JSON list of C-alpha atoms in Angstrom, two decimals:
[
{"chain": "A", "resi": 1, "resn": "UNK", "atom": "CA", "xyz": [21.46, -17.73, 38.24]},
{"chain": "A", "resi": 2, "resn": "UNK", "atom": "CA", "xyz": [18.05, -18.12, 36.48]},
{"chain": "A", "resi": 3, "resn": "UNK", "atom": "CA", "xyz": [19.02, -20.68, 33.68]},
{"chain": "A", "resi": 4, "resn": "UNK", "atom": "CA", "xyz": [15.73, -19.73, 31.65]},
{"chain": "A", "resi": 5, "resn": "UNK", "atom": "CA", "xyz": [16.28, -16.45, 31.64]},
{"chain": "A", "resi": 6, "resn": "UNK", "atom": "CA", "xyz": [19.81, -16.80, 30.12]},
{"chain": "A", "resi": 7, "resn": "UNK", "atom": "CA", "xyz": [18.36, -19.46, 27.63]},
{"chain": "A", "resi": 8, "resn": "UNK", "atom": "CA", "xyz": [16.10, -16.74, 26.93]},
{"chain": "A", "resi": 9, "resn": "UNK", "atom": "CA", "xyz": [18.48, -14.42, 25.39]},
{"chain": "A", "resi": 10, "resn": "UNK", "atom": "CA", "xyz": [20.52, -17.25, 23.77]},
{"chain": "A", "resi": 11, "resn": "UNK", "atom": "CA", "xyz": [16.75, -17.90, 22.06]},
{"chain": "A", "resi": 12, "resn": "UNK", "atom": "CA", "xyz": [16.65, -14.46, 20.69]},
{"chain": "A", "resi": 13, "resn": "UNK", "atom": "CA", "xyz": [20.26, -14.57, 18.83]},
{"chain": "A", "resi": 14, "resn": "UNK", "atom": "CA", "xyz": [20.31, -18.04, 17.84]},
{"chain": "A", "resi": 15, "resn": "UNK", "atom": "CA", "xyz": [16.31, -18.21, 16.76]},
{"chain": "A", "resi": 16, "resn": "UNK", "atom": "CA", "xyz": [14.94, -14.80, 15.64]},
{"chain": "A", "resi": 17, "resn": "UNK", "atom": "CA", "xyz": [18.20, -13.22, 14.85]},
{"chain": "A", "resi": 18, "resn": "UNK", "atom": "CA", "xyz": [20.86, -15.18, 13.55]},
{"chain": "A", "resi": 19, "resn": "UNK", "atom": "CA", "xyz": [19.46, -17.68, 11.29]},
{"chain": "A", "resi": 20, "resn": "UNK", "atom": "CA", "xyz": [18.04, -14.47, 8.89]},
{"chain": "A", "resi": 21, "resn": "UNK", "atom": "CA", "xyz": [21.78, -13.42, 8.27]},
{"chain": "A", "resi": 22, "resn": "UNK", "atom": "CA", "xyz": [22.76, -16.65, 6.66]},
{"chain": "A", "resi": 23, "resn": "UNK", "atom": "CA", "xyz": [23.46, -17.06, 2.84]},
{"chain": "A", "resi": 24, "resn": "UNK", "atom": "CA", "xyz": [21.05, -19.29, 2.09]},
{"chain": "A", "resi": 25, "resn": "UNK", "atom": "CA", "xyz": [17.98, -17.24, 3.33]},
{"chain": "A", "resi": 26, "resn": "UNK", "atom": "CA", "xyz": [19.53, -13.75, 2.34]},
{"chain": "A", "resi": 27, "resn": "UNK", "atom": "CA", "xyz": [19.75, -15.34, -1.30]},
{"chain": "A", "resi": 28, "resn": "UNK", "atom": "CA", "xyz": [15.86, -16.25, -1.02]},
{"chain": "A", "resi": 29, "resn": "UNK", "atom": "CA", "xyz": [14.69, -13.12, 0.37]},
{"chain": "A", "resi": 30, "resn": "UNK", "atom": "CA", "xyz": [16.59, -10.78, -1.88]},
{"chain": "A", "resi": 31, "resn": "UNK", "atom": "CA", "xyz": [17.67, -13.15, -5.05]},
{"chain": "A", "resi": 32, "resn": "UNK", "atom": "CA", "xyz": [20.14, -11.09, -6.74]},
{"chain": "A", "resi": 33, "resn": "UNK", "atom": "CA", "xyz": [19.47, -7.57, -5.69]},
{"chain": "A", "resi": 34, "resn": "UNK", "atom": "CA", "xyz": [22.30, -6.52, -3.84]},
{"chain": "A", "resi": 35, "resn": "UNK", "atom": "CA", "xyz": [21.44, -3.94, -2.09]},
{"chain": "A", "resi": 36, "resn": "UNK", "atom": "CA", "xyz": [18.59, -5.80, -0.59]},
{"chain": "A", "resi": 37, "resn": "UNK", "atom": "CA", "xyz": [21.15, -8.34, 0.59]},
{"chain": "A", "resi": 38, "resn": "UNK", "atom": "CA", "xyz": [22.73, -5.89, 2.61]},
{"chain": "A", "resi": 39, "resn": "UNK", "atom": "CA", "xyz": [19.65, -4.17, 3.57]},
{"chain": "A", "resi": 40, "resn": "UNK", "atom": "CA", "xyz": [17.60, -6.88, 5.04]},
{"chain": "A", "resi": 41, "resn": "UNK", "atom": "CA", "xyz": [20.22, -8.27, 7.58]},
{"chain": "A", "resi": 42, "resn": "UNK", "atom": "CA", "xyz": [20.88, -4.67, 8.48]},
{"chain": "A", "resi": 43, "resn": "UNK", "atom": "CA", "xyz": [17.07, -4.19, 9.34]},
{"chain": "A", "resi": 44, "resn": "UNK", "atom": "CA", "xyz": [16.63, -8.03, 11.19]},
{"chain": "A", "resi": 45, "resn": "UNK", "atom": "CA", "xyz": [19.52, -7.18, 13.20]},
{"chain": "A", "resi": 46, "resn": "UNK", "atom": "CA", "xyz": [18.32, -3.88, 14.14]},
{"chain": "A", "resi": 47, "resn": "UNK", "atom": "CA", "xyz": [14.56, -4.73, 15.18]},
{"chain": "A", "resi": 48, "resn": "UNK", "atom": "CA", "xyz": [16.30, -8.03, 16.84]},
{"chain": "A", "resi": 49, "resn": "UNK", "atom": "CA", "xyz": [18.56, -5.93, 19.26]},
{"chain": "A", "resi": 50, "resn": "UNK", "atom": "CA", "xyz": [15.70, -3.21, 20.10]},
{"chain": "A", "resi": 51, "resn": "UNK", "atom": "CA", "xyz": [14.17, -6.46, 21.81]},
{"chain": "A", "resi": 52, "resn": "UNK", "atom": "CA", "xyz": [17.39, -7.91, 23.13]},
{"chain": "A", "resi": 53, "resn": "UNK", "atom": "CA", "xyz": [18.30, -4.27, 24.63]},
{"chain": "A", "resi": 54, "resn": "UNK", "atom": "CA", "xyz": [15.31, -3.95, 26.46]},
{"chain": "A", "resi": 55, "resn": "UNK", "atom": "CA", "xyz": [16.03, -7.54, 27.54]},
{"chain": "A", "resi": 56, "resn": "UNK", "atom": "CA", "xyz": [19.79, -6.95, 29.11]},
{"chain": "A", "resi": 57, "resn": "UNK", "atom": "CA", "xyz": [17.89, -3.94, 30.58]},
{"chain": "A", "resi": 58, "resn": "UNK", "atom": "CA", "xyz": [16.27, -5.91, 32.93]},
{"chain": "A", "resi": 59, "resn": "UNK", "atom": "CA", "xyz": [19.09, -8.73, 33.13]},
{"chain": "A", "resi": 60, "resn": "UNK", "atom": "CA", "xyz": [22.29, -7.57, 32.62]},
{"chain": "A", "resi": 61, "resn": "UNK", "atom": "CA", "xyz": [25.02, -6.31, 34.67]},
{"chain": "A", "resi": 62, "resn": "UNK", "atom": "CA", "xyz": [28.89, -7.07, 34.42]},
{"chain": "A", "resi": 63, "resn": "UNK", "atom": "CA", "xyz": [27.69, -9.14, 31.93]},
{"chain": "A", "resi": 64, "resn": "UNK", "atom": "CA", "xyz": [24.48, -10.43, 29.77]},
{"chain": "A", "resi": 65, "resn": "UNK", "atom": "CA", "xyz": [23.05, -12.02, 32.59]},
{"chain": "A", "resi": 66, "resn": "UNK", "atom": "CA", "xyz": [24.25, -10.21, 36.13]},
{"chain": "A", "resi": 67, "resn": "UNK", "atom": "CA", "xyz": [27.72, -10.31, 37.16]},
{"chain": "A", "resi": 68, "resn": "UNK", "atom": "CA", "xyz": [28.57, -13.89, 35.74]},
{"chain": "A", "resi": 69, "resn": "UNK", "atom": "CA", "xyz": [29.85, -15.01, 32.74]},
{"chain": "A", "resi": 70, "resn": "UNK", "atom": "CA", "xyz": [27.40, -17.29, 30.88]},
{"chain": "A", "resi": 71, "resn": "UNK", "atom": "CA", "xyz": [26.41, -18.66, 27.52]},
{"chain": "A", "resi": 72, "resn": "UNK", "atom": "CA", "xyz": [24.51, -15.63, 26.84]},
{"chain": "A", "resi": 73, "resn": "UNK", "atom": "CA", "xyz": [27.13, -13.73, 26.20]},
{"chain": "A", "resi": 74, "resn": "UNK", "atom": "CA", "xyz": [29.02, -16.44, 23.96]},
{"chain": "A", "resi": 75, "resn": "UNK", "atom": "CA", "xyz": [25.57, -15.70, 21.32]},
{"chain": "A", "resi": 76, "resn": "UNK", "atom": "CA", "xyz": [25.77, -11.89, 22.05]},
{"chain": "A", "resi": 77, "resn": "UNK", "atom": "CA", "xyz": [30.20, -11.05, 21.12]},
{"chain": "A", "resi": 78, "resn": "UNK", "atom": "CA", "xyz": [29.61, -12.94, 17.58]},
{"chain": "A", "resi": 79, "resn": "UNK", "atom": "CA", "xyz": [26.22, -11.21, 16.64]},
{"chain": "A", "resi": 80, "resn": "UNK", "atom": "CA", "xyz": [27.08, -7.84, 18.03]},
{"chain": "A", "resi": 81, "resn": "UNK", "atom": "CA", "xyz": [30.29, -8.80, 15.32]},
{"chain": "A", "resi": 82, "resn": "UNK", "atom": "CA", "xyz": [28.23, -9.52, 12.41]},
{"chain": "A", "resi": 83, "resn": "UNK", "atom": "CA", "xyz": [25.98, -5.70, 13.07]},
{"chain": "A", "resi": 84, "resn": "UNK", "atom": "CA", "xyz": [29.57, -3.82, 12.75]},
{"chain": "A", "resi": 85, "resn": "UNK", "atom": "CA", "xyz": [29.97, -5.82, 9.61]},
{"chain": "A", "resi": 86, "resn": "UNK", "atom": "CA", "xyz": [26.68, -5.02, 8.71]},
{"chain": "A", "resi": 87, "resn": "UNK", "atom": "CA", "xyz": [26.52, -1.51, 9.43]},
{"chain": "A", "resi": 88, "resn": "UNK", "atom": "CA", "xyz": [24.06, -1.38, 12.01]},
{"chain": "A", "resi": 89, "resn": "UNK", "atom": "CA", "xyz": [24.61, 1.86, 14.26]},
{"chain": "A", "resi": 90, "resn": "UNK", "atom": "CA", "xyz": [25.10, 0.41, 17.87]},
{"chain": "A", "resi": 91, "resn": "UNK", "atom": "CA", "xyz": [24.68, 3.50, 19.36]},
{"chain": "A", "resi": 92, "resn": "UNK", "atom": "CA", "xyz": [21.14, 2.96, 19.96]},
{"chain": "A", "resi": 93, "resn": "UNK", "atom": "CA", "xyz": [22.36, -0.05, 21.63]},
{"chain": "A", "resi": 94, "resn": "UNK", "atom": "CA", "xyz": [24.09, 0.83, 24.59]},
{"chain": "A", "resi": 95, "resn": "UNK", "atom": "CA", "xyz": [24.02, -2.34, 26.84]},
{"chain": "A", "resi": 96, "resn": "UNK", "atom": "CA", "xyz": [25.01, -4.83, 23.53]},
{"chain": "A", "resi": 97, "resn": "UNK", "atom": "CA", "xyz": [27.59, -1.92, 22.68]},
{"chain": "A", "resi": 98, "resn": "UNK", "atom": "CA", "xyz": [28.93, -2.16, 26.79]},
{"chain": "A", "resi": 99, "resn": "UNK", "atom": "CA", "xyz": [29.37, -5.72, 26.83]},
{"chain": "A", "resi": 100, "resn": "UNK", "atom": "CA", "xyz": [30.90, -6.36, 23.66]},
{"chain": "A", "resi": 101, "resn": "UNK", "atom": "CA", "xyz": [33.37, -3.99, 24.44]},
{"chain": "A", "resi": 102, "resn": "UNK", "atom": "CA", "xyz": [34.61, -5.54, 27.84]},
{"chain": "A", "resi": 103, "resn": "UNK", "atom": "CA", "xyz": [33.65, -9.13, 26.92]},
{"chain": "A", "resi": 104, "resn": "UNK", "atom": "CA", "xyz": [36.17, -8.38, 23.92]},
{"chain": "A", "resi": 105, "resn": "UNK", "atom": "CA", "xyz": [38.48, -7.55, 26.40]},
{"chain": "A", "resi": 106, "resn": "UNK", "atom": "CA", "xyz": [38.74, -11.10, 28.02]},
{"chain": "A", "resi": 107, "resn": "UNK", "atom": "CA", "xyz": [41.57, -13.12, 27.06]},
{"chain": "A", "resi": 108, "resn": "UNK", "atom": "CA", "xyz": [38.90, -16.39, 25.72]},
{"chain": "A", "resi": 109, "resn": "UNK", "atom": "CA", "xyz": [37.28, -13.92, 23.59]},
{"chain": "A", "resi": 110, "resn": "UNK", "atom": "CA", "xyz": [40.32, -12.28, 22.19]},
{"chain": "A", "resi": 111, "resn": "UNK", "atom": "CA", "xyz": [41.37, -15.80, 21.20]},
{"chain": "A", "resi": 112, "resn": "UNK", "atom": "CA", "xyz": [38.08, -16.88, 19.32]},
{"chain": "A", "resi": 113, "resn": "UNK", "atom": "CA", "xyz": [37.94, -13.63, 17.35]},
{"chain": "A", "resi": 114, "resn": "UNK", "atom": "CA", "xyz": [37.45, -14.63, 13.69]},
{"chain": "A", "resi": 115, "resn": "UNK", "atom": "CA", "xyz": [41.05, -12.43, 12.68]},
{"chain": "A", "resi": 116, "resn": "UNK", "atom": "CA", "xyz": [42.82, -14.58, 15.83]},
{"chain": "A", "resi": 117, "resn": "UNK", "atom": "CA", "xyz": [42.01, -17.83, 14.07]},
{"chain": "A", "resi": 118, "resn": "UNK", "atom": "CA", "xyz": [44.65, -18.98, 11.82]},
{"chain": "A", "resi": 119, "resn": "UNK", "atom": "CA", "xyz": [42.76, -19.43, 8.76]},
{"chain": "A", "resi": 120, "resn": "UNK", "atom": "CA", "xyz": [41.56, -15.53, 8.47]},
{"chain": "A", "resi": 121, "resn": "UNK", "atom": "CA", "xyz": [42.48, -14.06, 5.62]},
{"chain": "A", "resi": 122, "resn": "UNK", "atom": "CA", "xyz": [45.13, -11.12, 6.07]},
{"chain": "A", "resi": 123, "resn": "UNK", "atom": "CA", "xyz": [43.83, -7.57, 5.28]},
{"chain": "A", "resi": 124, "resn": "UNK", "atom": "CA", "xyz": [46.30, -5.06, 3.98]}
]
């Protein structure tokens, strides 16, 4: 396993994609206009995952980095997460789309889902 390469994709969610969804810089960027609130995170997760796509292109197999589980895809299950909640059509995302859906799968991952932890708020 090429430890830079999966630090690489770690770099792109934790440093260009991740830290643009939080409150504190979507209240900068777009004050009090909601709609821009929901728009910009929509659009930095989008142009983020074109790169990361192309990425796992070249990487991925089983899983975000070949056929072994690594931190890679610990950064990928909670961002792919926060683009459902955002909206973001992961159809043009095929790869992200692929692994989320089998990591999700895996008993660890089922168990750290946000709605598996017992302080999630019940939804009717």
């Amino acid at each position: 396993m090429r430890l830079i390469q999966v630090r690489e994709i770690c770099q792109i969610i934790a440093g260009d994609i991740h830290p643009l969804q939080n409150m504190r810089v979507l209240q900068r960027v777009a004050g009090g206009d909601a709609e821009k609130q929901v728009e910009f995170p929509r659009e930095v997760v989008t142009e983020g995952f074109k790169g990361l796509e192309i990425r796992l292109g070249q990487l991925s197999g089983t899983y975000s980095f070949g056929d072994r589980l690594t931190m890679a895809d610990f950064f990928a299950v909670p961002m792919v997460g926060n683009a459902l909640r955002r909206g973001v059509d992961m159809t043009q995302f095929p790869i992200l789309s692929r692994l989320n859906e089998s990591l999700s799968e895996l008993p660890a991952f089922k168990r750290a889902h946000p709605s598996s932890q017992p302080d999630c708020p019940q939804t009717n």
